[in-house]
PDB file of C-alpha atoms in Angstrom:
ATOM      1  CA  MET A   1     -47.093  11.228  -1.269  1.00  0.00           C
ATOM      2  CA  THR A   2     -48.691  12.556   1.911  1.00  0.00           C
ATOM      3  CA  ILE A   3     -51.931  14.405   2.576  1.00  0.00           C
ATOM      4  CA  ALA A   4     -52.935  17.231   4.898  1.00  0.00           C
ATOM      5  CA  LEU A   5     -56.288  19.019   5.020  1.00  0.00           C
ATOM      6  CA  GLY A   6     -57.454  22.331   6.440  1.00  0.00           C
ATOM      7  CA  LEU A   7     -61.216  22.597   6.971  1.00  0.00           C
ATOM      8  CA  PRO A   8     -62.584  25.978   8.114  1.00  0.00           C
ATOM      9  CA  CYS A   9     -66.083  25.504   9.534  1.00  0.00           C
ATOM     10  CA  ARG A  10     -68.754  27.413  11.407  1.00  0.00           C
ATOM     11  CA  GLU A  11     -67.164  26.953  14.836  1.00  0.00           C
ATOM     12  CA  GLY A  12     -63.468  26.807  14.111  1.00  0.00           C
ATOM     13  CA  LEU A  13     -60.810  25.158  11.976  1.00  0.00           C
ATOM     14  CA  LEU A  14     -59.711  21.524  11.681  1.00  0.00           C
ATOM     15  CA  ILE A  15     -56.287  20.456  10.419  1.00  0.00           C
ATOM     16  CA  CYS A  16     -55.665  16.763   9.865  1.00  0.00           C
ATOM     17  CA  ALA A  17     -53.001  14.651   8.185  1.00  0.00           C
ATOM     18  CA  ASP A  18     -51.802  11.096   7.698  1.00  0.00           C
ATOM     19  CA  GLU A  19     -48.552   9.914   9.281  1.00  0.00           C
ATOM     20  CA  GLU A  20     -46.932   7.985   6.427  1.00  0.00           C
ATOM     21  CA  VAL A  21     -43.731   9.505   5.025  1.00  0.00           C
ATOM     22  CA  SER A  22     -42.059   7.918   1.986  1.00  0.00           C
ATOM     23  CA  THR A  23     -38.349   8.208   1.198  1.00  0.00           C
ATOM     24  CA  ARG A  24     -36.726   8.460  -2.209  1.00  0.00           C
ATOM     25  CA  GLY A  25     -35.595   4.864  -1.972  1.00  0.00           C
ATOM     26  CA  GLY A  26     -39.162   3.654  -1.594  1.00  0.00           C
ATOM     27  CA  ASP A  27     -38.958   3.028   2.142  1.00  0.00           C
ATOM     28  CA  LYS A  28     -41.522   4.578   4.457  1.00  0.00           C
ATOM     29  CA  TYR A  29     -41.820   5.536   8.090  1.00  0.00           C
ATOM     30  CA  TYR A  30     -44.454   7.148  10.298  1.00  0.00           C
ATOM     31  CA  GLU A  31     -44.383  10.393  12.252  1.00  0.00           C
ATOM     32  CA  GLU A  32     -46.712  13.173  13.343  1.00  0.00           C
ATOM     33  CA  ARG A  33     -47.009  15.684  10.518  1.00  0.00           C
ATOM     34  CA  ILE A  34     -48.763  18.409  12.488  1.00  0.00           C
ATOM     35  CA  SER A  35     -46.827  20.922  14.574  1.00  0.00           C
ATOM     36  CA  CYS A  36     -48.312  23.245  17.196  1.00  0.00           C
ATOM     37  CA  VAL A  37     -46.456  26.220  18.688  1.00  0.00           C
ATOM     38  CA  ASP A  38     -48.115  28.012  21.631  1.00  0.00           C
ATOM     39  CA  LEU A  39     -47.665  31.774  21.774  1.00  0.00           C
ATOM     40  CA  PHE A  40     -49.026  34.475  24.055  1.00  0.00           C
ATOM     41  CA  GLY A  41     -52.703  34.802  23.116  1.00  0.00           C
ATOM     42  CA  SER A  42     -52.347  32.781  19.932  1.00  0.00           C
ATOM     43  CA  ALA A  43     -51.140  29.507  18.432  1.00  0.00           C
ATOM     44  CA  PHE A  44     -49.318  28.583  15.225  1.00  0.00           C
ATOM     45  CA  VAL A  45     -50.289  25.175  13.783  1.00  0.00           C
ATOM     46  CA  SER A  46     -48.853  23.720  10.591  1.00  0.00           C
ATOM     47  CA  SER A  47     -48.804  20.629   8.409  1.00  0.00           C
ATOM     48  CA  TYR A  48     -47.404  19.967   4.973  1.00  0.00           C
ATOM     49  CA  GLY A  49     -47.158  18.143   1.679  1.00  0.00           C
ATOM     50  CA  GLY A  50     -43.820  17.527  -0.021  1.00  0.00           C
ATOM     51  CA  SER A  51     -40.489  17.635   1.789  1.00  0.00           C
ATOM     52  CA  SER A  52     -40.505  16.712   5.473  1.00  0.00           C
ATOM     53  CA  ASP A  53     -37.083  18.311   6.006  1.00  0.00           C
ATOM     54  CA  LEU A  54     -38.147  21.616   4.450  1.00  0.00           C
ATOM     55  CA  TRP A  55     -41.323  21.679   6.558  1.00  0.00           C
ATOM     56  CA  LYS A  56     -39.334  21.143   9.745  1.00  0.00           C
ATOM     57  CA  GLU A  57     -36.851  23.841   8.744  1.00  0.00           C
ATOM     58  CA  ALA A  58     -39.598  26.332   7.906  1.00  0.00           C
ATOM     59  CA  THR A  59     -41.559  25.569  11.087  1.00  0.00           C
ATOM     60  CA  GLU A  60     -38.480  26.032  13.275  1.00  0.00           C
ATOM     61  CA  LYS A  61     -37.545  29.334  11.630  1.00  0.00           C
ATOM     62  CA  ILE A  62     -41.105  30.721  11.764  1.00  0.00           C
ATOM     63  CA  ALA A  63     -41.499  29.719  15.416  1.00  0.00           C
ATOM     64  CA  ARG A  64     -38.191  31.373  16.331  1.00  0.00           C
ATOM     65  CA  LYS A  65     -39.113  34.638  14.605  1.00  0.00           C
ATOM     66  CA  LEU A  66     -42.556  34.640  16.230  1.00  0.00           C
ATOM     67  CA  SER A  67     -40.967  34.170  19.657  1.00  0.00           C
ATOM     68  CA  GLU A  68     -38.767  37.199  18.952  1.00  0.00           C
ATOM     69  CA  LEU A  69     -41.864  39.245  18.065  1.00  0.00           C
ATOM     70  CA  GLN A  70     -43.507  38.186  21.299  1.00  0.00           C
ATOM     71  CA  GLY A  71     -40.554  39.299  23.418  1.00  0.00           C
ATOM     72  CA  PRO A  72     -38.506  37.706  26.238  1.00  0.00           C
ATOM     73  CA  ASP A  73     -40.161  35.184  28.541  1.00  0.00           C
ATOM     74  CA  GLU A  74     -40.140  37.525  31.499  1.00  0.00           C
ATOM     75  CA  ASP A  75     -42.157  40.244  29.750  1.00  0.00           C
ATOM     76  CA  GLY A  76     -43.380  38.518  26.596  1.00  0.00           C
ATOM     77  CA  ASP A  77     -46.930  39.812  26.578  1.00  0.00           C
ATOM     78  CA  VAL A  78     -47.305  40.803  22.921  1.00  0.00           C
ATOM     79  CA  CYS A  79     -50.118  38.865  21.208  1.00  0.00           C
ATOM     80  CA  VAL A  80     -48.888  37.632  17.820  1.00  0.00           C
ATOM     81  CA  THR A  81     -51.637  38.380  15.302  1.00  0.00           C
ATOM     82  CA  PRO A  82     -52.591  36.357  12.203  1.00  0.00           C
ATOM     83  CA  HIS A  83     -51.204  39.153  10.019  1.00  0.00           C
ATOM     84  CA  ALA A  84     -47.850  38.974  11.808  1.00  0.00           C
ATOM     85  CA  ILE A  85     -47.753  35.198  11.358  1.00  0.00           C
ATOM     86  CA  TYR A  86     -48.598  35.572   7.672  1.00  0.00           C
ATOM     87  CA  GLU A  87     -45.835  38.134   7.102  1.00  0.00           C
ATOM     88  CA  THR A  88     -43.293  36.208   9.194  1.00  0.00           C
ATOM     89  CA  SER A  89     -44.021  32.966   7.346  1.00  0.00           C
ATOM     90  CA  ASP A  90     -43.743  34.652   3.959  1.00  0.00           C
ATOM     91  CA  GLU A  91     -40.419  36.188   4.998  1.00  0.00           C
ATOM     92  CA  VAL A  92     -39.100  32.766   6.030  1.00  0.00           C
ATOM     93  CA  PHE A  93     -40.223  31.153   2.772  1.00  0.00           C
ATOM     94  CA  ALA A  94     -38.546  33.942   0.805  1.00  0.00           C
ATOM     95  CA  GLY A  95     -35.330  33.377   2.757  1.00  0.00           C
ATOM     96  CA  MET A  96     -35.526  29.671   1.891  1.00  0.00           C
ATOM     97  CA  GLY A  97     -35.860  30.486  -1.806  1.00  0.00           C
ATOM     98  CA  ARG A  98     -39.608  29.762  -1.855  1.00  0.00           C
ATOM     99  CA  PRO A  99     -39.033  26.002  -2.270  1.00  0.00           C
ATOM    100  CA  PRO A 100     -41.271  24.516  -4.985  1.00  0.00           C
ATOM    101  CA  ASN A 101     -41.264  21.067  -3.349  1.00  0.00           C
ATOM    102  CA  LEU A 102     -42.960  22.290  -0.166  1.00  0.00           C
ATOM    103  CA  GLN A 103     -46.620  22.926   0.527  1.00  0.00           C
ATOM    104  CA  MET A 104     -47.718  24.091   3.970  1.00  0.00           C
ATOM    105  CA  LEU A 105     -50.981  24.639   5.772  1.00  0.00           C
ATOM    106  CA  ILE A 106     -50.735  27.248   8.513  1.00  0.00           C
ATOM    107  CA  GLY A 107     -53.570  27.531  11.014  1.00  0.00           C
ATOM    108  CA  VAL A 108     -53.681  30.479  13.402  1.00  0.00           C
ATOM    109  CA  GLY A 109     -55.871  30.557  16.474  1.00  0.00           C
ATOM    110  CA  GLY A 110     -56.057  33.118  19.215  1.00  0.00           C
ATOM    111  CA  VAL A 111     -57.991  35.604  21.265  1.00  0.00           C
ATOM    112  CA  PHE A 112     -59.056  37.397  18.067  1.00  0.00           C
ATOM    113  CA  ASN A 113     -62.410  36.722  16.385  1.00  0.00           C
ATOM    114  CA  SER A 114     -61.897  33.462  14.485  1.00  0.00           C
ATOM    115  CA  PRO A 115     -59.060  31.199  13.343  1.00  0.00           C
ATOM    116  CA  GLU A 116     -57.300  31.816  10.023  1.00  0.00           C
ATOM    117  CA  LEU A 117     -55.965  29.335   7.479  1.00  0.00           C
ATOM    118  CA  PHE A 118     -52.989  30.264   5.288  1.00  0.00           C
ATOM    119  CA  VAL A 119     -51.424  28.164   2.550  1.00  0.00           C
ATOM    120  CA  PHE A 120     -47.944  28.130   1.048  1.00  0.00           C
ATOM    121  CA  ASP A 121     -48.037  26.484  -2.379  1.00  0.00           C
ATOM    122  CA  GLN A 122     -46.104  26.894  -5.624  1.00  0.00           C
ATOM    123  CA  GLY A 123     -43.808  29.386  -3.932  1.00  0.00           C
ATOM    124  CA  ALA A 124     -46.523  31.781  -2.756  1.00  0.00           C
ATOM    125  CA  MET A 125     -48.583  32.471   0.369  1.00  0.00           C
ATOM    126  CA  HIS A 126     -52.322  33.060   0.315  1.00  0.00           C
ATOM    127  CA  ARG A 127     -55.286  33.070   2.677  1.00  0.00           C
ATOM    128  CA  ALA A 128     -57.646  30.084   2.303  1.00  0.00           C
ATOM    129  CA  THR A 129     -61.382  30.716   2.362  1.00  0.00           C
ATOM    130  CA  GLY A 130     -62.534  27.086   2.185  1.00  0.00           C
ATOM    131  CA  MET A 131     -61.266  23.549   2.550  1.00  0.00           C
ATOM    132  CA  THR A 132     -57.663  23.249   1.357  1.00  0.00           C
ATOM    133  CA  CYS A 133     -55.634  20.128   0.617  1.00  0.00           C
ATOM    134  CA  VAL A 134     -51.887  19.712   0.160  1.00  0.00           C
ATOM    135  CA  GLY A 135     -50.004  16.664  -0.999  1.00  0.00           C
ATOM    136  CA  ALA A 136     -52.349  13.937  -2.205  1.00  0.00           C
ATOM    137  CA  GLY A 137     -55.272  16.316  -1.794  1.00  0.00           C
ATOM    138  CA  GLU A 138     -54.976  17.014  -5.513  1.00  0.00           C
ATOM    139  CA  SER A 139     -56.209  13.500  -6.302  1.00  0.00           C
ATOM    140  CA  SER A 140     -59.522  13.295  -8.156  1.00  0.00           C
ATOM    141  CA  LEU A 141     -60.981  11.122  -5.368  1.00  0.00           C
ATOM    142  CA  ILE A 142     -60.466  13.766  -2.678  1.00  0.00           C
ATOM    143  CA  ARG A 143     -61.658  16.587  -4.931  1.00  0.00           C
ATOM    144  CA  TYR A 144     -64.841  14.684  -5.787  1.00  0.00           C
ATOM    145  CA  LEU A 145     -65.689  13.855  -2.178  1.00  0.00           C
ATOM    146  CA  ALA A 146     -64.870  17.357  -0.926  1.00  0.00           C
ATOM    147  CA  GLU A 147     -66.962  19.075  -3.594  1.00  0.00           C
ATOM    148  CA  ASN A 148     -69.992  17.017  -2.608  1.00  0.00           C
ATOM    149  CA  LEU A 149     -69.583  16.963   1.171  1.00  0.00           C
ATOM    150  CA  TYR A 150     -67.799  20.130   2.359  1.00  0.00           C
ATOM    151  CA  SER A 151     -69.348  23.468   3.254  1.00  0.00           C
ATOM    152  CA  THR A 152     -67.923  26.398   5.219  1.00  0.00           C
ATOM    153  CA  SER A 153     -71.212  26.454   7.155  1.00  0.00           C
ATOM    154  CA  MET A 154     -70.814  22.891   8.447  1.00  0.00           C
ATOM    155  CA  THR A 155     -70.497  22.323  12.175  1.00  0.00           C
ATOM    156  CA  LEU A 156     -67.226  21.451  13.856  1.00  0.00           C
ATOM    157  CA  GLU A 157     -68.504  17.934  14.575  1.00  0.00           C
ATOM    158  CA  ALA A 158     -69.277  17.432  10.883  1.00  0.00           C
ATOM    159  CA  ALA A 159     -65.869  18.835   9.912  1.00  0.00           C
ATOM    160  CA  LYS A 160     -64.131  16.342  12.204  1.00  0.00           C
ATOM    161  CA  ASN A 161     -66.015  13.469  10.579  1.00  0.00           C
ATOM    162  CA  LEU A 162     -65.310  14.730   7.065  1.00  0.00           C
ATOM    163  CA  GLY A 163     -61.609  15.380   7.584  1.00  0.00           C
ATOM    164  CA  ILE A 164     -61.018  11.955   9.099  1.00  0.00           C
ATOM    165  CA  TYR A 165     -63.132  10.296   6.401  1.00  0.00           C
ATOM    166  CA  LEU A 166     -61.239  11.984   3.551  1.00  0.00           C
ATOM    167  CA  ILE A 167     -57.839  10.982   4.889  1.00  0.00           C
ATOM    168  CA  SER A 168     -59.106   7.454   5.505  1.00  0.00           C
ATOM    169  CA  LYS A 169     -60.225   7.205   1.854  1.00  0.00           C
ATOM    170  CA  ALA A 170     -56.901   8.613   0.653  1.00  0.00           C
ATOM    171  CA  ALA A 171     -55.062   6.037   2.766  1.00  0.00           C
ATOM    172  CA  GLN A 172     -57.178   3.332   1.134  1.00  0.00           C
ATOM    173  CA  TYR A 173     -56.801   4.412  -2.490  1.00  0.00           C
ATOM    174  CA  VAL A 174     -53.857   6.816  -2.892  1.00  0.00           C
ATOM    175  CA  SER A 175     -50.317   5.444  -2.967  1.00  0.00           C
ATOM    176  CA  GLY A 176     -48.027   6.923  -0.320  1.00  0.00           C
ATOM    177  CA  VAL A 177     -50.811   7.876   2.103  1.00  0.00           C
ATOM    178  CA  GLY A 178     -51.306   5.776   5.214  1.00  0.00           C
ATOM    179  CA  ALA A 179     -52.779   5.661   8.703  1.00  0.00           C
ATOM    180  CA  PRO A 180     -52.608   6.552  11.522  1.00  0.00           C
ATOM    181  CA  ILE A 181     -54.412   9.884  11.259  1.00  0.00           C
ATOM    182  CA  ASP A 182     -53.686  13.012  13.301  1.00  0.00           C
ATOM    183  CA  ALA A 183     -56.178  15.853  13.787  1.00  0.00           C
ATOM    184  CA  ILE A 184     -56.245  19.126  15.720  1.00  0.00           C
ATOM    185  CA  VAL A 185     -59.036  21.639  16.287  1.00  0.00           C
ATOM    186  CA  ILE A 186     -58.331  25.376  16.371  1.00  0.00           C
ATOM    187  CA  ALA A 187     -61.197  27.283  17.943  1.00  0.00           C
ATOM    188  CA  GLY A 188     -59.292  29.655  20.230  1.00  0.00           C
ATOM    189  CA  HIS A 189     -55.738  30.180  21.412  1.00  0.00           C
ATOM    190  CA  GLN A 190     -55.479  26.659  22.845  1.00  0.00           C
ATOM    191  CA  PRO A 191     -55.750  24.064  20.039  1.00  0.00           C
ATOM    192  CA  GLU A 192     -57.214  20.678  20.959  1.00  0.00           C
ATOM    193  CA  TRP A 193     -55.797  17.400  19.648  1.00  0.00           C
ATOM    194  CA  LEU A 194     -58.232  14.609  18.840  1.00  0.00           C
ATOM    195  CA  GLY A 195     -57.291  11.381  20.606  1.00  0.00           C
ATOM    196  CA  ASP A 196     -56.528   8.151  18.748  1.00  0.00           C
ATOM    197  CA  THR A 197     -59.659   6.467  20.093  1.00  0.00           C
ATOM    198  CA  GLU A 198     -61.927   9.294  18.947  1.00  0.00           C
ATOM    199  CA  ILE A 199     -60.320   9.341  15.497  1.00  0.00           C
ATOM    200  CA  LYS A 200     -60.767   5.594  15.058  1.00  0.00           C
ATOM    201  CA  GLU A 201     -64.374   5.728  16.254  1.00  0.00           C
ATOM    202  CA  ARG A 202     -65.231   8.551  13.852  1.00  0.00           C
ATOM    203  CA  GLU A 203     -63.477   6.761  10.996  1.00  0.00           C
ATOM    204  CA  SER A 204     -65.363   3.508  11.656  1.00  0.00           C
ATOM    205  CA  ALA A 205     -68.697   5.336  11.899  1.00  0.00           C
ATOM    206  CA  MET A 206     -68.139   7.223   8.633  1.00  0.00           C
ATOM    207  CA  LEU A 207     -67.116   4.101   6.724  1.00  0.00           C
ATOM    208  CA  ALA A 208     -70.175   2.260   8.040  1.00  0.00           C
ATOM    209  CA  ARG A 209     -72.463   5.114   6.965  1.00  0.00           C
ATOM    210  CA  GLU A 210     -70.818   5.183   3.546  1.00  0.00           C
ATOM    211  CA  LYS A 211     -71.459   1.486   3.004  1.00  0.00           C
ATOM    212  CA  SER A 212     -75.094   1.836   4.019  1.00  0.00           C
ATOM    213  CA  LEU A 213     -75.984   5.110   2.299  1.00  0.00           C
ATOM    214  CA  LEU A 214     -74.318   4.471  -1.066  1.00  0.00           C
ATOM    215  CA  LYS A 215     -76.560   1.474  -1.622  1.00  0.00           C
ATOM    216  CA  GLN A 216     -79.593   3.747  -1.376  1.00  0.00           C
ATOM    217  CA  ILE A 217     -78.811   5.378  -4.741  1.00  0.00           C
ATOM    218  CA  LEU A 218     -79.120   2.072  -6.629  1.00  0.00           C
ATOM    219  CA  PRO A 219     -82.835   1.073  -6.405  1.00  0.00           C
ATOM    220  CA  PRO A 220     -85.060   2.869  -8.967  1.00  0.00           C
ATOM    221  CA  PRO A 221     -87.679   5.288  -7.611  1.00  0.00           C
ATOM    222  CA  SER A 222     -91.192   3.996  -6.939  1.00  0.00           C
ATOM    223  CA  SER A 223     -92.573   5.726 -10.033  1.00  0.00           C
ATOM    224  CA  SER A 224     -90.939   5.248 -13.415  1.00  0.00           C
ATOM    225  CA  ALA A 225     -92.069   8.760 -14.322  1.00  0.00           C
ATOM    226  CA  THR A 226     -89.387  10.201 -12.044  1.00  0.00           C
ATOM    227  CA  TRP A 227     -86.578   8.040 -13.422  1.00  0.00           C
ATOM    228  CA  PRO A 228     -84.154  10.090 -15.568  1.00  0.00           C
TER     229      PRO A 228
END
């Protein structure tokens, strides 16, 4: 079980994922589970839940078709739009038989107004309007935390903290999810990777805040009249 999150926010879009990949035999290994393809005026970023091989196959095929849309290197000046990426991705998934054991997050950034987040799940593509999880994101722990902490109006800084915190908690409590954590910000046509040091610092700060703030809900209020 793996986890990947897409968090649209006020200033952009964050995609983050763990690096642990489990095999059928119970063994596990670690690899980056976020891919970024630079195009003219836009970028195609993806992560996944489910089959690593299917994700790599889909990403390669989508990237190749998008490069063909853009044109040859010497005169490739066609900006690939979010709509074109959506249609190209859906065409690739259809050609692959819409595999049920693949979930994909697709982030699109570019010179257009704001980044877009698309999701392939249960054999179908759709546009995401809020935070979206694939893989272990369906766990009750992640759903509970996200429902109480996420908002589309949150700042990019808050989204970075939340995404890293959620994957950290999944790594702690959900089997098959494990650090290290990867994260990328899409706020234009040049996505920005978060460095390992920044990710670890944000994770440590969030876990420290959690430990401190949770204890504040235990003491009863000063007046018994306000106690439920």
